[in-house]
Amino acid sequence: MNAKAHADPTGRGTRIRPGTEDDLGELTRIYNHYVTATPVTFDTEPFTPQGRRPWLTAHHTSGPHRLLVAEEDGTPLGYATSGPFRPKQAYATSVETSVYLAPEGTGRGIGSLLYAALFEALEQEDVHVALAGITVPNAASQRLHERFGFRPVGVFEEVGRKFDRFWDVAWYRKPLRPGPP
Ligand SMILES: CC(C)(COP(=O)(O)OP(=O)(O)OC[C@H]1O[C@@H](n2cnc3c(N)ncnc32)[C@H](O)[C@@H]1OP(=O)(O)O)[C@@H](O)C(=O)NCCC(=O)NCCS
């Protein structure tokens, strides 16, 4: 990562690093908040750390599928991921990205730090397009994605039911690198 990507707007020495299995408990705790209290993810039942392990180990320190963690004073405050968009082979050059912060870490630049580091890491990889599905409304997430060059491509209306109502998902797309000539 270059110096720009490490610029720390939080002023609190936030560090971005690859996630490890030692993070499983904290990252599960962060995610479960959004599972149980919000529609931003369509998981509806909280995970145990063991239940979340396959998700964590599907990410690697090289290749298109990454997990980056933001920590302050040794405590994870959030994470960003790139993962498969869909399983069929021709989709391998597309990734779906996401970012989740502990509620106490939101609104002070950590999401932007994570995405800067994630997209810098992906510059070295054979990925052509990043996609993000955002349950709307979610002003912070929509703004973050637009700031990083994602553009809206359409809304899938009422594709998820949670908390006894249907939710729309707005899909965003970011080009990553040119394809073959
Ligand atoms: C969405 C999320 C990752 C954004 O990260 P963040 O660290 O809070 O955002 P940042 O401080 O880096 O700000 C990024 C941009 O969003 C804007 N923003 C932040 N919070 C906002 C809010 N509540 N409402 C509107 N805009 C907001 C910032 O002003 C900034 O825009 P700018 O570059 O024009 O100034 C974070 O708020 C979060 O984890 N939210 C809950 C989980 C979630 O929704 N994840 C996304 C699932 S798709």
JSON list of C-alpha atoms and ligand atoms in Angstrom, two decimals:
[
{"chain": "A", "resi": 1, "resn": "MET", "atom": "CA", "xyz": [0.00, 0.00, 0.00]},
{"chain": "A", "resi": 2, "resn": "ASN", "atom": "CA", "xyz": [1.23, 3.48, -0.68]},
{"chain": "A", "resi": 3, "resn": "ALA", "atom": "CA", "xyz": [1.46, 6.37, 1.75]},
{"chain": "A", "resi": 4, "resn": "LYS", "atom": "CA", "xyz": [-1.78, 7.86, 0.47]},
{"chain": "A", "resi": 5, "resn": "ALA", "atom": "CA", "xyz": [-3.77, 4.74, 1.24]},
{"chain": "A", "resi": 6, "resn": "HIS", "atom": "CA", "xyz": [-2.35, 4.77, 4.75]},
{"chain": "A", "resi": 7, "resn": "ALA", "atom": "CA", "xyz": [-3.27, 8.41, 5.38]},
{"chain": "A", "resi": 8, "resn": "ASP", "atom": "CA", "xyz": [-5.30, 8.21, 8.57]},
{"chain": "A", "resi": 9, "resn": "PRO", "atom": "CA", "xyz": [-8.19, 10.67, 8.67]},
{"chain": "A", "resi": 10, "resn": "THR", "atom": "CA", "xyz": [-9.33, 9.22, 11.99]},
{"chain": "A", "resi": 11, "resn": "GLY", "atom": "CA", "xyz": [-6.36, 10.74, 13.86]},
{"chain": "A", "resi": 12, "resn": "ARG", "atom": "CA", "xyz": [-6.39, 7.70, 16.13]},
{"chain": "A", "resi": 13, "resn": "GLY", "atom": "CA", "xyz": [-3.70, 5.57, 14.54]},
{"chain": "A", "resi": 14, "resn": "THR", "atom": "CA", "xyz": [-6.18, 3.28, 12.81]},
{"chain": "A", "resi": 15, "resn": "ARG", "atom": "CA", "xyz": [-4.31, 0.37, 11.26]},
{"chain": "A", "resi": 16, "resn": "ILE", "atom": "CA", "xyz": [-5.47, -1.62, 8.24]},
{"chain": "A", "resi": 17, "resn": "ARG", "atom": "CA", "xyz": [-4.22, -5.21, 7.95]},
{"chain": "A", "resi": 18, "resn": "PRO", "atom": "CA", "xyz": [-5.33, -8.59, 6.61]},
{"chain": "A", "resi": 19, "resn": "GLY", "atom": "CA", "xyz": [-7.85, -10.41, 8.79]},
{"chain": "A", "resi": 20, "resn": "THR", "atom": "CA", "xyz": [-6.78, -13.60, 10.59]},
{"chain": "A", "resi": 21, "resn": "GLU", "atom": "CA", "xyz": [-8.56, -16.38, 12.45]},
{"chain": "A", "resi": 22, "resn": "ASP", "atom": "CA", "xyz": [-7.76, -14.51, 15.68]},
{"chain": "A", "resi": 23, "resn": "ASP", "atom": "CA", "xyz": [-10.30, -11.90, 14.53]},
{"chain": "A", "resi": 24, "resn": "LEU", "atom": "CA", "xyz": [-13.14, -14.39, 14.29]},
{"chain": "A", "resi": 25, "resn": "GLY", "atom": "CA", "xyz": [-14.81, -13.45, 17.59]},
{"chain": "A", "resi": 26, "resn": "GLU", "atom": "CA", "xyz": [-14.70, -9.69, 17.09]},
{"chain": "A", "resi": 27, "resn": "LEU", "atom": "CA", "xyz": [-15.70, -9.75, 13.42]},
{"chain": "A", "resi": 28, "resn": "THR", "atom": "CA", "xyz": [-18.61, -12.05, 14.24]},
{"chain": "A", "resi": 29, "resn": "ARG", "atom": "CA", "xyz": [-19.70, -9.68, 17.01]},
{"chain": "A", "resi": 30, "resn": "ILE", "atom": "CA", "xyz": [-19.59, -6.71, 14.62]},
{"chain": "A", "resi": 31, "resn": "TYR", "atom": "CA", "xyz": [-21.55, -8.56, 11.93]},
{"chain": "A", "resi": 32, "resn": "ASN", "atom": "CA", "xyz": [-24.15, -9.93, 14.33]},
{"chain": "A", "resi": 33, "resn": "HIS", "atom": "CA", "xyz": [-25.15, -6.43, 15.31]},
{"chain": "A", "resi": 34, "resn": "TYR", "atom": "CA", "xyz": [-26.21, -5.77, 11.71]},
{"chain": "A", "resi": 35, "resn": "VAL", "atom": "CA", "xyz": [-27.82, -9.23, 11.43]},
{"chain": "A", "resi": 36, "resn": "THR", "atom": "CA", "xyz": [-30.05, -8.73, 14.45]},
{"chain": "A", "resi": 37, "resn": "ALA", "atom": "CA", "xyz": [-30.72, -4.97, 14.45]},
{"chain": "A", "resi": 38, "resn": "THR", "atom": "CA", "xyz": [-30.72, -3.80, 10.83]},
{"chain": "A", "resi": 39, "resn": "PRO", "atom": "CA", "xyz": [-31.72, -4.76, 7.28]},
{"chain": "A", "resi": 40, "resn": "VAL", "atom": "CA", "xyz": [-28.27, -3.97, 5.82]},
{"chain": "A", "resi": 41, "resn": "THR", "atom": "CA", "xyz": [-27.59, -7.71, 5.59]},
{"chain": "A", "resi": 42, "resn": "PHE", "atom": "CA", "xyz": [-30.24, -10.29, 4.74]},
{"chain": "A", "resi": 43, "resn": "ASP", "atom": "CA", "xyz": [-28.85, -12.83, 7.19]},
{"chain": "A", "resi": 44, "resn": "THR", "atom": "CA", "xyz": [-31.50, -13.04, 9.90]},
{"chain": "A", "resi": 45, "resn": "GLU", "atom": "CA", "xyz": [-29.95, -15.29, 12.56]},
{"chain": "A", "resi": 46, "resn": "PRO", "atom": "CA", "xyz": [-26.77, -14.36, 14.45]},
{"chain": "A", "resi": 47, "resn": "PHE", "atom": "CA", "xyz": [-23.67, -16.50, 13.89]},
{"chain": "A", "resi": 48, "resn": "THR", "atom": "CA", "xyz": [-21.47, -18.25, 16.38]},
{"chain": "A", "resi": 49, "resn": "PRO", "atom": "CA", "xyz": [-17.78, -17.62, 15.69]},
{"chain": "A", "resi": 50, "resn": "GLN", "atom": "CA", "xyz": [-17.44, -21.25, 14.57]},
{"chain": "A", "resi": 51, "resn": "GLY", "atom": "CA", "xyz": [-20.37, -20.81, 12.21]},
{"chain": "A", "resi": 52, "resn": "ARG", "atom": "CA", "xyz": [-18.68, -17.80, 10.72]},
{"chain": "A", "resi": 53, "resn": "ARG", "atom": "CA", "xyz": [-15.32, -19.55, 10.22]},
{"chain": "A", "resi": 54, "resn": "PRO", "atom": "CA", "xyz": [-15.99, -20.75, 6.63]},
{"chain": "A", "resi": 55, "resn": "TRP", "atom": "CA", "xyz": [-16.70, -17.14, 5.65]},
{"chain": "A", "resi": 56, "resn": "LEU", "atom": "CA", "xyz": [-13.44, -15.96, 7.19]},
{"chain": "A", "resi": 57, "resn": "THR", "atom": "CA", "xyz": [-11.27, -18.71, 5.71]},
{"chain": "A", "resi": 58, "resn": "ALA", "atom": "CA", "xyz": [-12.69, -18.12, 2.21]},
{"chain": "A", "resi": 59, "resn": "HIS", "atom": "CA", "xyz": [-10.57, -14.95, 2.11]},
{"chain": "A", "resi": 60, "resn": "HIS", "atom": "CA", "xyz": [-6.83, -14.94, 1.44]},
{"chain": "A", "resi": 61, "resn": "THR", "atom": "CA", "xyz": [-3.81, -12.64, 1.63]},
{"chain": "A", "resi": 62, "resn": "SER", "atom": "CA", "xyz": [-3.48, -12.75, -2.16]},
{"chain": "A", "resi": 63, "resn": "GLY", "atom": "CA", "xyz": [-5.94, -13.22, -4.99]},
{"chain": "A", "resi": 64, "resn": "PRO", "atom": "CA", "xyz": [-9.30, -11.57, -5.58]},
{"chain": "A", "resi": 65, "resn": "HIS", "atom": "CA", "xyz": [-10.98, -12.51, -2.30]},
{"chain": "A", "resi": 66, "resn": "ARG", "atom": "CA", "xyz": [-9.61, -10.40, 0.53]},
{"chain": "A", "resi": 67, "resn": "LEU", "atom": "CA", "xyz": [-10.48, -9.58, 4.12]},
{"chain": "A", "resi": 68, "resn": "LEU", "atom": "CA", "xyz": [-9.01, -6.41, 5.57]},
{"chain": "A", "resi": 69, "resn": "VAL", "atom": "CA", "xyz": [-9.48, -5.37, 9.19]},
{"chain": "A", "resi": 70, "resn": "ALA", "atom": "CA", "xyz": [-9.31, -1.90, 10.73]},
{"chain": "A", "resi": 71, "resn": "GLU", "atom": "CA", "xyz": [-7.99, -1.90, 14.27]},
{"chain": "A", "resi": 72, "resn": "GLU", "atom": "CA", "xyz": [-7.28, 0.68, 16.92]},
{"chain": "A", "resi": 73, "resn": "ASP", "atom": "CA", "xyz": [-5.18, -0.21, 19.98]},
{"chain": "A", "resi": 74, "resn": "GLY", "atom": "CA", "xyz": [-5.33, -3.85, 18.95]},
{"chain": "A", "resi": 75, "resn": "THR", "atom": "CA", "xyz": [-9.14, -3.96, 18.76]},
{"chain": "A", "resi": 76, "resn": "PRO", "atom": "CA", "xyz": [-10.87, -4.62, 15.42]},
{"chain": "A", "resi": 77, "resn": "LEU", "atom": "CA", "xyz": [-13.36, -1.87, 14.63]},
{"chain": "A", "resi": 78, "resn": "GLY", "atom": "CA", "xyz": [-14.48, -3.07, 11.24]},
{"chain": "A", "resi": 79, "resn": "TYR", "atom": "CA", "xyz": [-13.63, -4.92, 8.08]},
{"chain": "A", "resi": 80, "resn": "ALA", "atom": "CA", "xyz": [-13.96, -4.86, 4.32]},
{"chain": "A", "resi": 81, "resn": "THR", "atom": "CA", "xyz": [-14.18, -7.87, 2.03]},
{"chain": "A", "resi": 82, "resn": "SER", "atom": "CA", "xyz": [-14.12, -8.83, -1.59]},
{"chain": "A", "resi": 83, "resn": "GLY", "atom": "CA", "xyz": [-15.71, -12.16, -2.40]},
{"chain": "A", "resi": 84, "resn": "PRO", "atom": "CA", "xyz": [-17.28, -14.08, -5.28]},
{"chain": "A", "resi": 85, "resn": "PHE", "atom": "CA", "xyz": [-20.15, -12.35, -7.03]},
{"chain": "A", "resi": 86, "resn": "ARG", "atom": "CA", "xyz": [-21.68, -15.55, -8.39]},
{"chain": "A", "resi": 87, "resn": "PRO", "atom": "CA", "xyz": [-20.18, -19.08, -8.49]},
{"chain": "A", "resi": 88, "resn": "LYS", "atom": "CA", "xyz": [-20.04, -19.78, -12.25]},
{"chain": "A", "resi": 89, "resn": "GLN", "atom": "CA", "xyz": [-16.54, -19.59, -13.63]},
{"chain": "A", "resi": 90, "resn": "ALA", "atom": "CA", "xyz": [-16.96, -16.69, -16.03]},
{"chain": "A", "resi": 91, "resn": "TYR", "atom": "CA", "xyz": [-17.94, -14.51, -13.07]},
{"chain": "A", "resi": 92, "resn": "ALA", "atom": "CA", "xyz": [-14.47, -15.02, -11.53]},
{"chain": "A", "resi": 93, "resn": "THR", "atom": "CA", "xyz": [-13.33, -11.59, -12.74]},
{"chain": "A", "resi": 94, "resn": "SER", "atom": "CA", "xyz": [-16.11, -9.92, -10.74]},
{"chain": "A", "resi": 95, "resn": "VAL", "atom": "CA", "xyz": [-16.09, -9.46, -6.98]},
{"chain": "A", "resi": 96, "resn": "GLU", "atom": "CA", "xyz": [-18.75, -8.36, -4.54]},
{"chain": "A", "resi": 97, "resn": "THR", "atom": "CA", "xyz": [-17.40, -6.02, -1.91]},
{"chain": "A", "resi": 98, "resn": "SER", "atom": "CA", "xyz": [-18.74, -5.04, 1.48]},
{"chain": "A", "resi": 99, "resn": "VAL", "atom": "CA", "xyz": [-17.70, -3.18, 4.60]},
{"chain": "A", "resi": 100, "resn": "TYR", "atom": "CA", "xyz": [-18.97, -3.34, 8.16]},
{"chain": "A", "resi": 101, "resn": "LEU", "atom": "CA", "xyz": [-17.88, -1.22, 11.09]},
{"chain": "A", "resi": 102, "resn": "ALA", "atom": "CA", "xyz": [-18.70, -1.53, 14.75]},
{"chain": "A", "resi": 103, "resn": "PRO", "atom": "CA", "xyz": [-21.37, 1.12, 15.46]},
{"chain": "A", "resi": 104, "resn": "GLU", "atom": "CA", "xyz": [-18.88, 3.09, 17.57]},
{"chain": "A", "resi": 105, "resn": "GLY", "atom": "CA", "xyz": [-16.48, 3.23, 14.59]},
{"chain": "A", "resi": 106, "resn": "THR", "atom": "CA", "xyz": [-18.80, 4.73, 11.99]},
{"chain": "A", "resi": 107, "resn": "GLY", "atom": "CA", "xyz": [-18.72, 8.24, 10.57]},
{"chain": "A", "resi": 108, "resn": "ARG", "atom": "CA", "xyz": [-15.04, 9.01, 11.03]},
{"chain": "A", "resi": 109, "resn": "GLY", "atom": "CA", "xyz": [-13.35, 7.77, 7.91]},
{"chain": "A", "resi": 110, "resn": "ILE", "atom": "CA", "xyz": [-12.65, 4.12, 8.76]},
{"chain": "A", "resi": 111, "resn": "GLY", "atom": "CA", "xyz": [-14.88, 2.80, 5.98]},
{"chain": "A", "resi": 112, "resn": "SER", "atom": "CA", "xyz": [-12.97, 4.95, 3.52]},
{"chain": "A", "resi": 113, "resn": "LEU", "atom": "CA", "xyz": [-9.62, 3.74, 4.88]},
{"chain": "A", "resi": 114, "resn": "LEU", "atom": "CA", "xyz": [-10.71, 0.12, 4.47]},
{"chain": "A", "resi": 115, "resn": "TYR", "atom": "CA", "xyz": [-11.98, 0.60, 0.93]},
{"chain": "A", "resi": 116, "resn": "ALA", "atom": "CA", "xyz": [-8.84, 2.51, -0.10]},
{"chain": "A", "resi": 117, "resn": "ALA", "atom": "CA", "xyz": [-6.71, -0.40, 1.10]},
{"chain": "A", "resi": 118, "resn": "LEU", "atom": "CA", "xyz": [-8.99, -3.03, -0.42]},
{"chain": "A", "resi": 119, "resn": "PHE", "atom": "CA", "xyz": [-9.04, -1.49, -3.88]},
{"chain": "A", "resi": 120, "resn": "GLU", "atom": "CA", "xyz": [-5.32, -0.89, -3.79]},
{"chain": "A", "resi": 121, "resn": "ALA", "atom": "CA", "xyz": [-4.82, -4.59, -3.00]},
{"chain": "A", "resi": 122, "resn": "LEU", "atom": "CA", "xyz": [-7.13, -5.58, -5.87]},
{"chain": "A", "resi": 123, "resn": "GLU", "atom": "CA", "xyz": [-5.10, -3.53, -8.35]},
{"chain": "A", "resi": 124, "resn": "GLN", "atom": "CA", "xyz": [-2.66, -6.45, -8.50]},
{"chain": "A", "resi": 125, "resn": "GLU", "atom": "CA", "xyz": [-5.36, -9.03, -9.17]},
{"chain": "A", "resi": 126, "resn": "ASP", "atom": "CA", "xyz": [-7.22, -10.29, -12.22]},
{"chain": "A", "resi": 127, "resn": "VAL", "atom": "CA", "xyz": [-10.51, -8.64, -11.32]},
{"chain": "A", "resi": 128, "resn": "HIS", "atom": "CA", "xyz": [-12.39, -6.45, -13.72]},
{"chain": "A", "resi": 129, "resn": "VAL", "atom": "CA", "xyz": [-15.52, -5.30, -11.91]},
{"chain": "A", "resi": 130, "resn": "ALA", "atom": "CA", "xyz": [-16.57, -4.75, -8.29]},
{"chain": "A", "resi": 131, "resn": "LEU", "atom": "CA", "xyz": [-20.24, -4.93, -7.34]},
{"chain": "A", "resi": 132, "resn": "ALA", "atom": "CA", "xyz": [-22.06, -3.95, -4.17]},
{"chain": "A", "resi": 133, "resn": "GLY", "atom": "CA", "xyz": [-25.65, -4.58, -3.19]},
{"chain": "A", "resi": 134, "resn": "ILE", "atom": "CA", "xyz": [-26.96, -2.04, -0.68]},
{"chain": "A", "resi": 135, "resn": "THR", "atom": "CA", "xyz": [-30.26, -2.41, 1.14]},
{"chain": "A", "resi": 136, "resn": "VAL", "atom": "CA", "xyz": [-31.82, 1.01, 0.78]},
{"chain": "A", "resi": 137, "resn": "PRO", "atom": "CA", "xyz": [-32.00, 3.47, 2.29]},
{"chain": "A", "resi": 138, "resn": "ASN", "atom": "CA", "xyz": [-28.41, 3.50, 3.63]},
{"chain": "A", "resi": 139, "resn": "ALA", "atom": "CA", "xyz": [-27.01, 7.00, 3.08]},
{"chain": "A", "resi": 140, "resn": "ALA", "atom": "CA", "xyz": [-23.57, 6.28, 4.55]},
{"chain": "A", "resi": 141, "resn": "SER", "atom": "CA", "xyz": [-23.01, 3.18, 2.44]},
{"chain": "A", "resi": 142, "resn": "GLN", "atom": "CA", "xyz": [-24.38, 4.76, -0.75]},
{"chain": "A", "resi": 143, "resn": "ARG", "atom": "CA", "xyz": [-22.11, 7.77, -0.25]},
{"chain": "A", "resi": 144, "resn": "LEU", "atom": "CA", "xyz": [-19.07, 5.62, 0.53]},
{"chain": "A", "resi": 145, "resn": "HIS", "atom": "CA", "xyz": [-19.55, 3.53, -2.60]},
{"chain": "A", "resi": 146, "resn": "GLU", "atom": "CA", "xyz": [-20.09, 6.57, -4.81]},
{"chain": "A", "resi": 147, "resn": "ARG", "atom": "CA", "xyz": [-17.00, 8.18, -3.35]},
{"chain": "A", "resi": 148, "resn": "PHE", "atom": "CA", "xyz": [-14.99, 5.12, -4.46]},
{"chain": "A", "resi": 149, "resn": "GLY", "atom": "CA", "xyz": [-16.26, 5.24, -8.03]},
{"chain": "A", "resi": 150, "resn": "PHE", "atom": "CA", "xyz": [-19.23, 2.90, -7.80]},
{"chain": "A", "resi": 151, "resn": "ARG", "atom": "CA", "xyz": [-22.19, 3.95, -9.92]},
{"chain": "A", "resi": 152, "resn": "PRO", "atom": "CA", "xyz": [-25.79, 2.79, -9.46]},
{"chain": "A", "resi": 153, "resn": "VAL", "atom": "CA", "xyz": [-26.93, 0.23, -12.01]},
{"chain": "A", "resi": 154, "resn": "GLY", "atom": "CA", "xyz": [-30.42, -0.53, -10.77]},
{"chain": "A", "resi": 155, "resn": "VAL", "atom": "CA", "xyz": [-32.65, -1.42, -7.89]},
{"chain": "A", "resi": 156, "resn": "PHE", "atom": "CA", "xyz": [-33.98, -4.92, -7.22]},
{"chain": "A", "resi": 157, "resn": "GLU", "atom": "CA", "xyz": [-37.27, -4.06, -5.60]},
{"chain": "A", "resi": 158, "resn": "GLU", "atom": "CA", "xyz": [-38.54, -5.97, -2.56]},
{"chain": "A", "resi": 159, "resn": "VAL", "atom": "CA", "xyz": [-36.08, -8.89, -2.90]},
{"chain": "A", "resi": 160, "resn": "GLY", "atom": "CA", "xyz": [-35.61, -9.39, 0.84]},
{"chain": "A", "resi": 161, "resn": "ARG", "atom": "CA", "xyz": [-38.07, -9.76, 3.72]},
{"chain": "A", "resi": 162, "resn": "LYS", "atom": "CA", "xyz": [-36.81, -8.89, 7.18]},
{"chain": "A", "resi": 163, "resn": "PHE", "atom": "CA", "xyz": [-38.52, -7.39, 10.22]},
{"chain": "A", "resi": 164, "resn": "ASP", "atom": "CA", "xyz": [-41.88, -8.12, 8.57]},
{"chain": "A", "resi": 165, "resn": "ARG", "atom": "CA", "xyz": [-41.37, -5.95, 5.53]},
{"chain": "A", "resi": 166, "resn": "PHE", "atom": "CA", "xyz": [-39.80, -6.16, 2.10]},
{"chain": "A", "resi": 167, "resn": "TRP", "atom": "CA", "xyz": [-36.58, -4.30, 1.28]},
{"chain": "A", "resi": 168, "resn": "ASP", "atom": "CA", "xyz": [-35.10, -3.00, -1.96]},
{"chain": "A", "resi": 169, "resn": "VAL", "atom": "CA", "xyz": [-31.46, -3.60, -2.87]},
{"chain": "A", "resi": 170, "resn": "ALA", "atom": "CA", "xyz": [-29.63, -0.99, -4.95]},
{"chain": "A", "resi": 171, "resn": "TRP", "atom": "CA", "xyz": [-26.77, -2.49, -6.95]},
{"chain": "A", "resi": 172, "resn": "TYR", "atom": "CA", "xyz": [-23.62, -0.49, -7.61]},
{"chain": "A", "resi": 173, "resn": "ARG", "atom": "CA", "xyz": [-20.79, -1.22, -10.04]},
{"chain": "A", "resi": 174, "resn": "LYS", "atom": "CA", "xyz": [-17.19, -0.05, -10.12]},
{"chain": "A", "resi": 175, "resn": "PRO", "atom": "CA", "xyz": [-14.88, -0.79, -13.06]},
{"chain": "A", "resi": 176, "resn": "LEU", "atom": "CA", "xyz": [-11.48, -2.01, -11.84]},
{"chain": "A", "resi": 177, "resn": "ARG", "atom": "CA", "xyz": [-9.29, -2.56, -14.89]},
{"chain": "A", "resi": 178, "resn": "PRO", "atom": "CA", "xyz": [-9.58, -2.78, -18.64]},
{"chain": "A", "resi": 179, "resn": "GLY", "atom": "CA", "xyz": [-10.27, -6.12, -20.22]},
{"chain": "A", "resi": 180, "resn": "PRO", "atom": "CA", "xyz": [-8.28, -7.71, -23.04]},
{"chain": "A", "resi": 181, "resn": "PRO", "atom": "CA", "xyz": [-8.02, -5.52, -26.16]},
{"chain": "B", "resi": 1, "resn": "LIG", "atom": "C1", "xyz": [-21.35, 2.30, 5.57]},
{"chain": "B", "resi": 1, "resn": "LIG", "atom": "C2", "xyz": [-20.07, 2.42, 6.39]},
{"chain": "B", "resi": 1, "resn": "LIG", "atom": "C3", "xyz": [-19.14, 1.26, 6.06]},
{"chain": "B", "resi": 1, "resn": "LIG", "atom": "C4", "xyz": [-19.37, 3.75, 5.97]},
{"chain": "B", "resi": 1, "resn": "LIG", "atom": "O1", "xyz": [-18.15, 3.85, 6.66]},
{"chain": "B", "resi": 1, "resn": "LIG", "atom": "P1", "xyz": [-17.82, 5.17, 7.51]},
{"chain": "B", "resi": 1, "resn": "LIG", "atom": "O2", "xyz": [-16.47, 5.03, 8.08]},
{"chain": "B", "resi": 1, "resn": "LIG", "atom": "O3", "xyz": [-18.96, 5.40, 8.43]},
{"chain": "B", "resi": 1, "resn": "LIG", "atom": "O4", "xyz": [-17.82, 6.27, 6.37]},
{"chain": "B", "resi": 1, "resn": "LIG", "atom": "P2", "xyz": [-16.73, 7.41, 6.17]},
{"chain": "B", "resi": 1, "resn": "LIG", "atom": "O5", "xyz": [-16.60, 8.16, 7.46]},
{"chain": "B", "resi": 1, "resn": "LIG", "atom": "O6", "xyz": [-15.51, 6.83, 5.57]},
{"chain": "B", "resi": 1, "resn": "LIG", "atom": "O7", "xyz": [-17.49, 8.34, 5.13]},
{"chain": "B", "resi": 1, "resn": "LIG", "atom": "C5", "xyz": [-17.64, 7.97, 3.78]},
{"chain": "B", "resi": 1, "resn": "LIG", "atom": "C6", "xyz": [-18.59, 8.95, 3.12]},
{"chain": "B", "resi": 1, "resn": "LIG", "atom": "O8", "xyz": [-19.93, 8.71, 3.63]},
{"chain": "B", "resi": 1, "resn": "LIG", "atom": "C7", "xyz": [-20.44, 9.88, 4.24]},
{"chain": "B", "resi": 1, "resn": "LIG", "atom": "N1", "xyz": [-21.20, 9.47, 5.40]},
{"chain": "B", "resi": 1, "resn": "LIG", "atom": "C8", "xyz": [-20.75, 8.83, 6.50]},
{"chain": "B", "resi": 1, "resn": "LIG", "atom": "N2", "xyz": [-21.76, 8.59, 7.34]},
{"chain": "B", "resi": 1, "resn": "LIG", "atom": "C9", "xyz": [-22.87, 9.11, 6.76]},
{"chain": "B", "resi": 1, "resn": "LIG", "atom": "C10", "xyz": [-24.23, 9.17, 7.13]},
{"chain": "B", "resi": 1, "resn": "LIG", "atom": "N3", "xyz": [-24.66, 8.65, 8.29]},
{"chain": "B", "resi": 1, "resn": "LIG", "atom": "N4", "xyz": [-25.09, 9.76, 6.28]},
{"chain": "B", "resi": 1, "resn": "LIG", "atom": "C11", "xyz": [-24.69, 10.28, 5.11]},
{"chain": "B", "resi": 1, "resn": "LIG", "atom": "N5", "xyz": [-23.38, 10.24, 4.68]},
{"chain": "B", "resi": 1, "resn": "LIG", "atom": "C12", "xyz": [-22.51, 9.67, 5.51]},
{"chain": "B", "resi": 1, "resn": "LIG", "atom": "C13", "xyz": [-19.23, 10.69, 4.63]},
{"chain": "B", "resi": 1, "resn": "LIG", "atom": "O9", "xyz": [-19.53, 12.07, 4.74]},
{"chain": "B", "resi": 1, "resn": "LIG", "atom": "C14", "xyz": [-18.30, 10.40, 3.48]},
{"chain": "B", "resi": 1, "resn": "LIG", "atom": "O10", "xyz": [-18.68, 11.15, 2.34]},
{"chain": "B", "resi": 1, "resn": "LIG", "atom": "P3", "xyz": [-17.71, 12.30, 1.74]},
{"chain": "B", "resi": 1, "resn": "LIG", "atom": "O11", "xyz": [-16.52, 11.57, 1.20]},
{"chain": "B", "resi": 1, "resn": "LIG", "atom": "O12", "xyz": [-18.54, 12.95, 0.71]},
{"chain": "B", "resi": 1, "resn": "LIG", "atom": "O13", "xyz": [-17.38, 13.18, 2.91]},
{"chain": "B", "resi": 1, "resn": "LIG", "atom": "C15", "xyz": [-20.34, 2.44, 7.91]},
{"chain": "B", "resi": 1, "resn": "LIG", "atom": "O14", "xyz": [-21.13, 3.57, 8.23]},
{"chain": "B", "resi": 1, "resn": "LIG", "atom": "C16", "xyz": [-21.01, 1.19, 8.41]},
{"chain": "B", "resi": 1, "resn": "LIG", "atom": "O15", "xyz": [-20.35, 0.23, 8.77]},
{"chain": "B", "resi": 1, "resn": "LIG", "atom": "N6", "xyz": [-22.35, 1.20, 8.43]},
{"chain": "B", "resi": 1, "resn": "LIG", "atom": "C17", "xyz": [-23.12, 0.07, 8.91]},
{"chain": "B", "resi": 1, "resn": "LIG", "atom": "C18", "xyz": [-22.91, -1.20, 8.09]},
{"chain": "B", "resi": 1, "resn": "LIG", "atom": "C19", "xyz": [-23.24, -0.97, 6.63]},
{"chain": "B", "resi": 1, "resn": "LIG", "atom": "O16", "xyz": [-24.22, -0.35, 6.29]},
{"chain": "B", "resi": 1, "resn": "LIG", "atom": "N7", "xyz": [-22.37, -1.53, 5.77]},
{"chain": "B", "resi": 1, "resn": "LIG", "atom": "C20", "xyz": [-22.55, -1.44, 4.35]},
{"chain": "B", "resi": 1, "resn": "LIG", "atom": "C21", "xyz": [-23.37, -2.57, 3.87]},
{"chain": "B", "resi": 1, "resn": "LIG", "atom": "S1", "xyz": [-23.75, -2.39, 2.11]}
]
